[in-house]
CSV table of C-alpha atoms in Angstrom, one decimal:
chain,number,residue,atom,x,y,z
A,14,MET,CA,42.2,283.4,-31.9
A,15,THR,CA,42.5,279.6,-31.9
A,16,THR,CA,45.7,279.7,-33.9
A,17,THR,CA,47.4,281.9,-31.3
A,18,ARG,CA,46.5,279.5,-28.4
A,19,LYS,CA,47.9,276.4,-30.2
A,20,PHE,CA,51.2,278.1,-31.2
A,21,PRO,CA,52.8,278.3,-27.7
A,22,TRP,CA,51.9,274.7,-27.0
A,23,LEU,CA,53.4,273.5,-30.3
A,24,LEU,CA,56.5,275.5,-29.6
A,25,ILE,CA,56.8,274.0,-26.1
A,26,LEU,CA,56.2,270.5,-27.5
A,27,LEU,CA,58.8,271.0,-30.2
A,28,MET,CA,61.4,272.2,-27.7
A,29,ALA,CA,60.7,269.2,-25.4
A,30,LEU,CA,61.2,266.8,-28.4
A,31,VAL,CA,64.5,268.5,-29.3
A,32,ALA,CA,65.7,268.3,-25.7
A,33,ALA,CA,64.8,264.6,-25.4
A,34,ALA,CA,66.5,263.8,-28.7
A,35,ALA,CA,69.7,265.7,-27.6
A,36,SER,CA,69.7,263.9,-24.3
A,37,SER,CA,69.3,260.5,-25.9
A,38,GLY,CA,72.1,261.3,-28.4
A,39,GLY,CA,74.4,262.4,-25.6
A,40,MET,CA,73.7,259.3,-23.5
A,41,TYR,CA,74.3,257.1,-26.6
A,42,LEU,CA,77.7,258.7,-27.2
A,43,TYR,CA,78.6,258.5,-23.5
A,44,MET,CA,77.6,254.8,-23.2
A,45,SER,CA,79.4,253.8,-26.5
A,46,LYS,CA,82.7,255.3,-25.3
A,47,ASN,CA,82.5,253.5,-21.9
A,48,THR,CA,81.6,250.2,-23.6
A,49,ALA,CA,84.6,250.5,-25.9
A,50,HIS,CA,86.9,251.2,-22.9
A,51,ALA,CA,85.4,248.3,-21.0
A,52,ASP,CA,85.8,245.9,-23.9
A,53,ALA,CA,89.4,246.9,-24.3
A,54,ALA,CA,90.1,246.4,-20.6
A,55,VAL,CA,88.4,242.9,-20.7
A,56,ASN,CA,90.5,241.9,-23.8
A,57,VAL,CA,93.7,243.0,-22.1
A,58,GLU,CA,92.8,241.1,-18.9
A,59,THR,CA,91.9,237.9,-20.8
A,60,VAL,CA,95.2,238.0,-22.7
A,61,GLU,CA,97.2,238.5,-19.5
A,62,ASN,CA,95.3,235.8,-17.5
A,63,LYS,CA,95.3,233.2,-20.3
A,64,PRO,CA,96.9,230.1,-18.7
A,65,GLN,CA,100.0,228.7,-20.3
A,66,VAL,CA,99.7,225.3,-21.9
A,67,PRO,CA,102.1,222.9,-20.2
A,68,ARG,CA,104.8,221.4,-22.3
A,69,LEU,CA,104.9,217.6,-21.8
A,70,VAL,CA,107.2,214.8,-23.0
A,71,THR,CA,105.5,211.5,-22.7
A,72,ILE,CA,107.5,208.4,-21.8
A,73,ALA,CA,106.0,205.2,-23.0
A,74,PRO,CA,105.0,202.8,-20.3
A,75,MET,CA,107.7,200.4,-19.0
A,76,THR,CA,107.6,197.1,-17.2
A,77,VAL,CA,110.6,196.2,-14.9
A,78,ASN,CA,111.4,193.5,-12.4
A,79,LEU,CA,111.7,194.9,-8.8
A,80,GLN,CA,113.6,193.9,-5.7
A,81,ASN,CA,111.9,193.1,-2.4
A,82,GLU,CA,112.9,191.8,1.0
A,83,ARG,CA,111.3,188.4,0.7
A,84,ASP,CA,113.0,187.6,-2.7
A,85,GLU,CA,109.6,187.2,-4.3
A,86,PRO,CA,109.2,188.2,-8.0
A,87,SER,CA,107.7,191.7,-8.3
A,88,LEU,CA,106.8,193.8,-11.3
A,89,LEU,CA,106.4,197.5,-11.8
A,90,TYR,CA,104.4,198.9,-14.8
A,91,VAL,CA,104.9,202.6,-14.9
A,92,GLY,CA,104.1,205.3,-17.5
A,93,PHE,CA,104.6,209.0,-17.0
A,94,ALA,CA,105.0,212.4,-18.7
A,95,LEU,CA,107.7,214.9,-18.0
A,96,GLU,CA,106.6,218.5,-17.6
A,97,VAL,CA,109.4,220.7,-19.1
A,98,GLY,CA,109.9,224.5,-18.9
A,99,ASN,CA,110.9,225.3,-22.5
A,100,ASP,CA,110.8,224.1,-26.1
A,101,ALA,CA,114.6,223.4,-26.3
A,102,THR,CA,114.3,220.9,-23.4
A,103,GLN,CA,111.3,219.3,-25.0
A,104,LYS,CA,113.1,218.8,-28.3
A,105,LEU,CA,116.3,217.5,-26.7
A,106,LEU,CA,114.4,214.9,-24.6
A,107,GLN,CA,112.5,213.7,-27.7
A,108,GLN,CA,115.8,213.4,-29.6
A,109,TYR,CA,117.5,211.4,-26.9
A,110,MET,CA,114.5,209.2,-25.9
A,111,PRO,CA,116.4,205.8,-26.3
A,112,GLN,CA,119.1,207.0,-23.8
A,113,ILE,CA,116.6,208.4,-21.4
A,114,ARG,CA,114.5,205.2,-21.5
A,115,SER,CA,117.7,203.1,-20.8
A,116,GLN,CA,118.6,205.3,-17.8
A,117,LEU,CA,115.1,205.1,-16.5
A,118,LEU,CA,114.9,201.3,-16.9
A,119,THR,CA,118.1,201.0,-14.9
A,120,LEU,CA,116.8,203.3,-12.2
A,121,LEU,CA,113.4,201.6,-12.0
A,122,SER,CA,114.8,198.1,-11.8
A,123,GLY,CA,116.8,199.0,-8.7
A,124,GLN,CA,113.7,200.0,-6.7
A,125,ASN,CA,112.1,198.1,-3.8
A,126,SER,CA,108.5,197.0,-4.3
A,127,THR,CA,107.5,197.6,-0.7
A,128,GLN,CA,108.6,201.2,-0.8
A,129,LEU,CA,106.8,202.0,-4.1
A,130,ILE,CA,103.4,201.0,-2.7
A,131,ASN,CA,103.0,204.0,-0.5
A,132,PRO,CA,102.7,207.7,-1.7
A,133,GLN,CA,106.0,208.7,-0.2
A,134,GLY,CA,107.8,206.0,-2.2
A,135,LYS,CA,106.2,207.4,-5.4
A,136,GLU,CA,107.4,210.9,-4.5
A,137,ILE,CA,110.9,209.7,-3.8
A,138,LEU,CA,110.9,207.9,-7.1
A,139,ALA,CA,109.8,211.0,-8.9
A,140,ALA,CA,112.7,213.0,-7.3
A,141,LYS,CA,115.2,210.2,-8.3
A,142,ILE,CA,113.8,210.4,-11.9
A,143,LEU,CA,114.3,214.2,-11.9
A,144,GLU,CA,117.9,213.8,-10.6
A,145,THR,CA,118.6,211.2,-13.3
A,146,LEU,CA,117.4,213.5,-16.0
A,147,LYS,CA,119.7,216.3,-14.9
A,148,GLN,CA,122.7,214.1,-16.0
A,149,SER,CA,124.2,215.1,-19.3
A,150,LEU,CA,122.9,213.3,-22.4
A,151,ALA,CA,125.3,214.9,-24.9
A,152,ALA,CA,128.5,217.0,-25.1
A,153,GLN,CA,127.9,220.7,-24.7
A,154,GLN,CA,124.2,220.2,-23.8
A,155,PRO,CA,122.3,223.1,-22.4
A,156,GLU,CA,120.8,222.8,-19.0
A,157,LEU,CA,117.5,220.8,-19.0
A,158,SER,CA,114.4,222.4,-17.5
A,159,VAL,CA,112.5,219.4,-16.3
A,160,LEU,CA,109.9,220.7,-13.8
A,161,ASN,CA,107.8,217.7,-12.8
A,162,VAL,CA,107.2,214.0,-13.2
A,163,LEU,CA,103.5,213.2,-13.8
A,164,TYR,CA,102.5,209.5,-13.4
A,165,THR,CA,100.0,208.2,-15.9
A,166,ASP,CA,100.3,204.5,-15.1
A,167,PHE,CA,101.6,202.9,-11.9
A,168,ILE,CA,101.1,199.3,-11.0
A,169,VAL,CA,103.2,197.3,-8.5
A,170,GLN,CA,102.5,193.6,-8.6
């Protein structure tokens, strides 16, 4: 009689263990599918939101004499980098660097020291530099994509 009493409990216990294992297996499969989809979505988002590295052409620092109203000697020491929009512009500017430096030296030497001291003067100078760089350097030159002038050194003395 003792064997008949244990048999239903063993059967119930065995069925509970099978149900728990099936539930655990189903949950594992469900979670692994969701994790794979979430990882794929995160990878797509990181690729799309990856910031683009700026393309820069560095102009070596220059020192030029400046004009001022009191006819006192003034100097400008300036270094900057040009932010460009594409690789073709970057290569062209690097190839024609001596001509660019000559144009920039001429432009910078014609500036007034009292105007360059304030921030508005620096912005105006940056706009003039961009305008100067839009001039053609060579015959049949593609249009240059110079986006910004970034000052690295700027001393008026």
